[in-house]
């Protein structure tokens, strides 16, 4: 595996790959790689000639009181995992090169960035959109791979790609879960044993809520059930949201049930603070079956 740190070298390498008529698949990450990332990489390798993975803990997508400095970093372990998967290129830029002192340009995907997680993490999706746009310009991918666990992120990035005419296909891959259903996340490393056990409740609540939606229960009742069940867990310090959302507009679905709802799918999603970790998860409920 080739490890590239310089932006200029990555751009030149990408240009050479394209000149040879080869496709570039790209998996952007913040490192501390787990099975979720590895599943994106495997898919990327199946669908492209060359696979580039980036590791960059992006400071501008963290709020001032968030976990930027303590975000898990494991370069040695990550390199081992990427080498074992025979990734072609690891792009590992430095913060001072991505954001030099005189850096001025940011991308905001309006409306969508303020919904769901955006209501609790002001500036987060501006940071995500900006870094992903920069990485696309550096790595020049034909396809880029993201996990469904960060559902809102996939919607924001798709919209940015559409609005700014990026010539890249966004591929969204299923959430990878632990045996007990907990969605894999680098932030699960923050959980102690009791919190880890309590965290399984999130997926259980989403699955039960999915059954309720499909059996025609009103959206209000489903939302009440989600909030009541999560708030009964003493280790959950805060429920930021636990609700039903429109799959593209990300608006909360306030009233009705599936018999009056017109779309093909809806999102059940939750964000909670458990111990020192902010955990999110979601299920896309397919209503076409
Ligand atoms: O999902 C992530 O790990 C990050 O938000 C991303 C897409 C790598 C941008 O920093």
Short mmCIF file of C-alpha atoms and ligand atoms in Angstrom, two decimals:
data_model
loop_
_atom_site.label_atom_id
_atom_site.label_comp_id
_atom_site.label_asym_id
_atom_site.label_seq_id
_atom_site.Cartn_x
_atom_site.Cartn_y
_atom_site.Cartn_z
CA UNK A 1 0.00 0.00 0.00
CA UNK A 2 1.25 3.42 -0.96
CA UNK A 3 0.92 6.08 1.78
CA UNK A 4 0.58 9.62 0.49
CA UNK A 5 0.67 12.66 2.76
CA UNK A 6 1.00 15.54 0.31
CA UNK A 7 -2.06 16.96 -1.45
CA UNK A 8 -0.07 17.69 -4.62
CA UNK A 9 1.29 14.10 -4.75
CA UNK A 10 -2.22 12.67 -4.28
CA UNK A 11 -3.58 14.86 -7.09
CA UNK A 12 -0.76 13.84 -9.43
CA UNK A 13 -1.22 10.15 -8.61
CA UNK A 14 -4.99 10.43 -9.22
CA UNK A 15 -4.36 12.15 -12.56
CA UNK A 16 -1.96 9.37 -13.64
CA UNK A 17 -4.45 6.65 -12.66
CA UNK A 18 -7.17 8.34 -14.73
CA UNK A 19 -4.86 8.81 -17.71
CA UNK A 20 -4.38 5.04 -17.68
CA UNK A 21 -8.18 4.62 -18.04
CA UNK A 22 -8.61 3.18 -14.53
CA UNK A 23 -11.43 4.01 -12.10
CA UNK A 24 -10.81 5.36 -8.61
CA UNK A 25 -13.01 4.29 -5.70
CA UNK A 26 -12.72 6.37 -2.54
CA UNK A 27 -13.54 5.69 1.12
CA UNK A 28 -13.11 8.84 3.23
CA UNK A 29 -12.69 8.09 6.96
CA UNK A 30 -11.53 9.64 10.21
CA UNK A 31 -9.59 6.48 11.10
CA UNK A 32 -10.02 4.17 14.13
CA UNK A 33 -11.24 1.74 11.50
CA UNK A 34 -13.82 -0.91 12.37
CA UNK A 35 -15.79 -3.52 10.42
CA UNK A 36 -18.16 -0.81 9.14
CA UNK A 37 -15.28 0.95 7.35
CA UNK A 38 -13.85 -2.35 6.18
CA UNK A 39 -17.16 -3.30 4.55
CA UNK A 40 -17.09 -0.02 2.58
CA UNK A 41 -13.53 -0.75 1.49
CA UNK A 42 -14.41 -4.29 0.38
CA UNK A 43 -17.30 -3.00 -1.72
CA UNK A 44 -15.08 -0.26 -3.15
CA UNK A 45 -12.44 -2.80 -4.15
CA UNK A 46 -15.05 -4.91 -5.95
CA UNK A 47 -16.28 -1.98 -8.02
CA UNK A 48 -13.12 -0.02 -8.92
CA UNK A 49 -9.65 -0.55 -10.31
CA UNK A 50 -7.92 1.50 -7.63
CA UNK A 51 -9.07 2.00 -4.03
CA UNK A 52 -8.06 5.11 -2.08
CA UNK A 53 -8.84 5.41 1.64
CA UNK A 54 -8.30 8.71 3.44
CA UNK A 55 -7.75 9.13 7.16
CA UNK A 56 -8.27 12.68 8.33
CA UNK A 57 -9.85 13.71 11.64
CA UNK A 58 -11.50 16.83 10.32
CA UNK A 59 -11.33 19.58 12.99
CA UNK A 60 -14.00 21.78 11.42
CA UNK A 61 -16.78 19.22 11.77
CA UNK A 62 -16.40 19.16 15.58
CA UNK A 63 -18.03 21.81 17.78
CA UNK A 64 -15.90 23.61 20.42
CA UNK A 65 -17.19 21.34 23.22
CA UNK A 66 -17.04 18.14 21.16
CA UNK A 67 -14.51 15.30 21.09
CA UNK A 68 -11.99 16.42 18.42
CA UNK A 69 -8.92 16.06 20.65
CA UNK A 70 -9.96 12.77 22.24
CA UNK A 71 -11.42 11.25 19.03
CA UNK A 72 -9.83 7.77 18.81
CA UNK A 73 -6.67 7.62 16.68
CA UNK A 74 -4.91 4.35 15.85
CA UNK A 75 -2.65 4.87 12.86
CA UNK A 76 -0.64 1.68 13.37
CA UNK A 77 -3.75 -0.51 13.70
CA UNK A 78 -5.41 1.25 10.75
CA UNK A 79 -2.39 0.71 8.47
CA UNK A 80 -2.38 -2.98 9.38
CA UNK A 81 -6.08 -3.33 8.55
CA UNK A 82 -5.76 -1.44 5.26
CA UNK A 83 -2.69 -3.44 4.21
CA UNK A 84 -4.49 -6.72 4.99
CA UNK A 85 -7.31 -5.63 2.67
CA UNK A 86 -4.77 -4.69 -0.01
CA UNK A 87 -5.92 -1.11 -0.26
CA UNK A 88 -3.93 0.61 -3.01
CA UNK A 89 -3.45 4.06 -1.51
CA UNK A 90 -3.83 5.57 1.95
CA UNK A 91 -4.15 9.36 1.79
CA UNK A 92 -3.28 10.80 5.18
CA UNK A 93 -3.01 14.58 4.91
CA UNK A 94 -2.03 17.02 7.64
CA UNK A 95 -4.45 19.55 9.13
CA UNK A 96 -2.14 22.46 8.24
CA UNK A 97 -2.21 21.45 4.56
CA UNK A 98 -5.98 20.93 4.36
CA UNK A 99 -6.67 24.15 6.30
CA UNK A 100 -3.74 26.54 5.92
CA UNK A 101 -3.79 29.66 8.12
CA UNK A 102 -5.45 31.80 5.44
CA UNK A 103 -8.22 29.22 4.69
CA UNK A 104 -11.53 30.93 3.78
CA UNK A 105 -13.89 28.68 1.79
CA UNK A 106 -16.74 26.61 3.25
CA UNK A 107 -19.70 24.74 1.79
CA UNK A 108 -23.13 24.80 3.38
CA UNK A 109 -25.93 22.57 2.15
CA UNK A 110 -28.82 24.67 3.34
CA UNK A 111 -31.88 23.36 5.23
CA UNK A 112 -30.71 19.73 5.27
CA UNK A 113 -27.70 20.63 7.43
CA UNK A 114 -29.89 22.10 10.16
CA UNK A 115 -32.21 19.11 10.58
CA UNK A 116 -31.77 16.04 12.82
CA UNK A 117 -28.16 16.01 14.13
CA UNK A 118 -27.60 19.47 12.65
CA UNK A 119 -29.97 20.96 15.23
CA UNK A 120 -27.63 19.75 17.99
CA UNK A 121 -24.30 20.11 16.16
CA UNK A 122 -24.29 23.56 14.54
CA UNK A 123 -21.62 23.76 11.84
CA UNK A 124 -21.08 19.99 11.74
CA UNK A 125 -22.39 19.40 8.23
CA UNK A 126 -20.70 22.54 6.93
CA UNK A 127 -17.46 20.94 8.11
CA UNK A 128 -18.35 17.59 6.56
CA UNK A 129 -19.43 19.07 3.21
CA UNK A 130 -16.32 21.25 3.03
CA UNK A 131 -13.84 18.47 3.72
CA UNK A 132 -15.60 15.96 1.46
CA UNK A 133 -15.61 18.49 -1.40
CA UNK A 134 -11.89 19.13 -0.86
CA UNK A 135 -11.13 15.40 -0.71
CA UNK A 136 -13.10 14.83 -3.93
CA UNK A 137 -10.99 17.50 -5.65
CA UNK A 138 -7.79 15.91 -4.38
CA UNK A 139 -8.58 12.19 -4.89
CA UNK A 140 -10.76 12.63 -8.03
CA UNK A 141 -12.88 9.52 -7.35
CA UNK A 142 -15.35 7.98 -9.79
CA UNK A 143 -17.25 6.52 -6.83
CA UNK A 144 -17.23 7.36 -3.12
CA UNK A 145 -18.51 5.08 -0.36
CA UNK A 146 -20.37 6.09 2.81
CA UNK A 147 -22.19 4.12 5.53
CA UNK A 148 -25.93 4.36 6.08
CA UNK A 149 -25.29 4.75 9.81
CA UNK A 150 -24.60 8.42 9.10
CA UNK A 151 -27.85 8.75 7.18
CA UNK A 152 -28.04 12.53 7.27
CA UNK A 153 -24.44 12.80 6.11
CA UNK A 154 -25.28 10.71 3.02
CA UNK A 155 -28.24 12.98 2.20
CA UNK A 156 -26.17 16.15 2.65
CA UNK A 157 -23.32 14.80 0.51
CA UNK A 158 -25.62 13.58 -2.26
CA UNK A 159 -27.22 17.03 -2.37
CA UNK A 160 -23.84 18.76 -2.49
CA UNK A 161 -22.73 16.46 -5.31
CA UNK A 162 -25.94 17.18 -7.23
CA UNK A 163 -25.92 20.94 -6.65
CA UNK A 164 -22.21 21.47 -7.34
CA UNK A 165 -22.08 18.98 -10.26
CA UNK A 166 -19.36 16.79 -8.82
CA UNK A 167 -18.68 13.98 -11.26
CA UNK A 168 -18.75 11.23 -8.62
CA UNK A 169 -21.24 8.48 -7.77
CA UNK A 170 -22.18 8.28 -4.10
CA UNK A 171 -22.60 4.69 -2.93
CA UNK A 172 -24.33 4.15 0.40
CA UNK A 173 -23.66 0.82 2.12
CA UNK A 174 -25.66 -0.89 4.91
CA UNK A 175 -24.86 -0.26 8.57
CA UNK A 176 -22.66 -2.96 10.04
CA UNK A 177 -23.74 -4.06 13.52
CA UNK A 178 -22.30 -5.91 16.48
CA UNK A 179 -23.91 -9.27 17.25
CA UNK A 180 -26.36 -7.62 19.66
CA UNK A 181 -27.40 -5.04 17.06
CA UNK A 182 -25.34 -2.01 18.18
CA UNK A 183 -24.26 -0.07 15.09
CA UNK A 184 -20.48 -0.08 14.72
CA UNK A 185 -18.92 3.30 15.42
CA UNK A 186 -15.49 4.55 16.44
CA UNK A 187 -17.27 6.30 19.34
CA UNK A 188 -18.37 2.93 20.82
CA UNK A 189 -14.80 2.88 22.22
CA UNK A 190 -15.90 5.55 24.72
CA UNK A 191 -18.43 3.20 26.37
CA UNK A 192 -17.72 1.32 29.60
CA UNK A 193 -19.15 -2.16 30.11
CA UNK A 194 -22.51 -1.02 31.54
CA UNK A 195 -22.93 1.70 28.92
CA UNK A 196 -22.05 -0.76 26.18
CA UNK A 197 -24.81 -3.07 27.43
CA UNK A 198 -27.32 -0.20 27.63
CA UNK A 199 -26.41 0.94 24.10
CA UNK A 200 -28.10 -2.13 22.59
CA UNK A 201 -31.43 -0.54 23.51
CA UNK A 202 -31.12 1.95 20.64
CA UNK A 203 -31.38 -0.65 17.89
CA UNK A 204 -34.02 -2.63 19.81
CA UNK A 205 -36.17 0.50 19.98
CA UNK A 206 -35.69 1.21 16.27
CA UNK A 207 -36.64 -2.36 15.33
CA UNK A 208 -39.75 -2.32 17.54
CA UNK A 209 -40.67 1.10 16.12
CA UNK A 210 -40.32 -0.33 12.59
CA UNK A 211 -42.81 -3.10 13.48
CA UNK A 212 -45.20 -0.48 14.88
CA UNK A 213 -44.96 1.65 11.73
CA UNK A 214 -45.55 -1.35 9.47
CA UNK A 215 -48.56 -2.46 11.49
CA UNK A 216 -50.16 0.95 10.86
CA UNK A 217 -49.57 2.56 14.28
CA UNK A 218 -49.76 6.37 14.23
CA UNK A 219 -46.45 8.21 13.87
CA UNK A 220 -47.18 10.04 17.15
CA UNK A 221 -47.57 6.80 19.02
CA UNK A 222 -44.36 5.39 17.52
CA UNK A 223 -42.42 8.53 18.51
CA UNK A 224 -43.83 8.38 22.06
CA UNK A 225 -42.85 4.76 22.37
CA UNK A 226 -39.28 5.51 21.19
CA UNK A 227 -38.81 8.42 23.59
CA UNK A 228 -40.41 6.71 26.60
CA UNK A 229 -38.42 3.51 26.14
CA UNK A 230 -35.09 5.29 25.69
CA UNK A 231 -35.71 7.64 28.63
CA UNK A 232 -36.39 4.65 30.90
CA UNK A 233 -32.70 3.68 30.53
CA UNK A 234 -30.89 5.53 33.37
CA UNK A 235 -27.51 5.52 31.58
CA UNK A 236 -28.91 7.53 28.67
CA UNK A 237 -28.18 11.10 29.80
CA UNK A 238 -29.97 12.85 26.95
CA UNK A 239 -32.21 11.96 24.02
CA UNK A 240 -31.46 14.49 21.29
CA UNK A 241 -34.05 12.99 19.00
CA UNK A 242 -35.88 9.71 18.54
CA UNK A 243 -38.38 10.05 15.78
CA UNK A 244 -39.56 9.46 12.21
CA UNK A 245 -38.18 11.50 9.32
CA UNK A 246 -38.76 12.09 5.62
CA UNK A 247 -35.99 10.20 3.70
CA UNK A 248 -34.89 13.17 1.53
CA UNK A 249 -36.12 16.34 3.19
CA UNK A 250 -35.25 15.03 6.66
CA UNK A 251 -38.31 16.71 8.12
CA UNK A 252 -39.84 15.10 11.18
CA UNK A 253 -43.08 13.28 10.31
CA UNK A 254 -45.48 14.80 12.76
CA UNK A 255 -48.88 13.23 12.23
CA UNK A 256 -50.52 10.38 10.35
CA UNK A 257 -49.52 6.80 9.77
CA UNK A 258 -48.44 4.76 6.74
CA UNK A 259 -51.94 4.61 5.28
CA UNK A 260 -51.86 8.38 4.60
CA UNK A 261 -48.09 8.75 4.06
CA UNK A 262 -47.20 9.07 0.37
CA UNK A 263 -43.46 8.22 0.12
CA UNK A 264 -41.80 4.85 -0.50
CA UNK A 265 -39.75 4.93 2.67
CA UNK A 266 -39.29 6.69 5.97
CA UNK A 267 -36.41 6.96 8.41
CA UNK A 268 -36.54 5.96 12.04
CA UNK A 269 -33.58 7.56 13.76
CA UNK A 270 -32.23 8.34 17.20
CA UNK A 271 -29.35 10.31 18.68
CA UNK A 272 -28.58 9.89 22.38
CA UNK A 273 -25.85 10.77 24.83
CA UNK A 274 -24.80 7.67 26.73
CA UNK A 275 -21.93 8.16 29.17
CA UNK A 276 -19.37 10.18 27.22
CA UNK A 277 -20.52 9.03 23.80
CA UNK A 278 -22.97 10.59 21.40
CA UNK A 279 -24.50 7.63 19.56
CA UNK A 280 -26.69 7.72 16.47
CA UNK A 281 -28.50 5.00 14.59
CA UNK A 282 -31.30 4.66 12.05
CA UNK A 283 -33.41 2.25 10.05
CA UNK A 284 -34.76 2.95 6.59
CA UNK A 285 -38.29 1.52 6.55
CA UNK A 286 -39.15 0.30 3.06
CA UNK A 287 -42.85 0.84 2.44
CA UNK A 288 -42.94 -0.55 -1.09
CA UNK A 289 -43.25 -4.19 -0.05
O1 LIG B 1 -18.11 9.86 8.27
C1 LIG B 1 -16.99 10.28 8.53
O2 LIG B 1 -16.10 9.55 9.02
C2 LIG B 1 -16.65 11.73 8.25
O3 LIG B 1 -17.74 12.55 8.50
C3 LIG B 1 -16.07 11.97 6.85
C4 LIG B 1 -17.08 11.62 5.78
C5 LIG B 1 -14.81 11.15 6.67
C6 LIG B 1 -15.71 13.45 6.68
O4 LIG B 1 -14.78 13.86 7.63
#
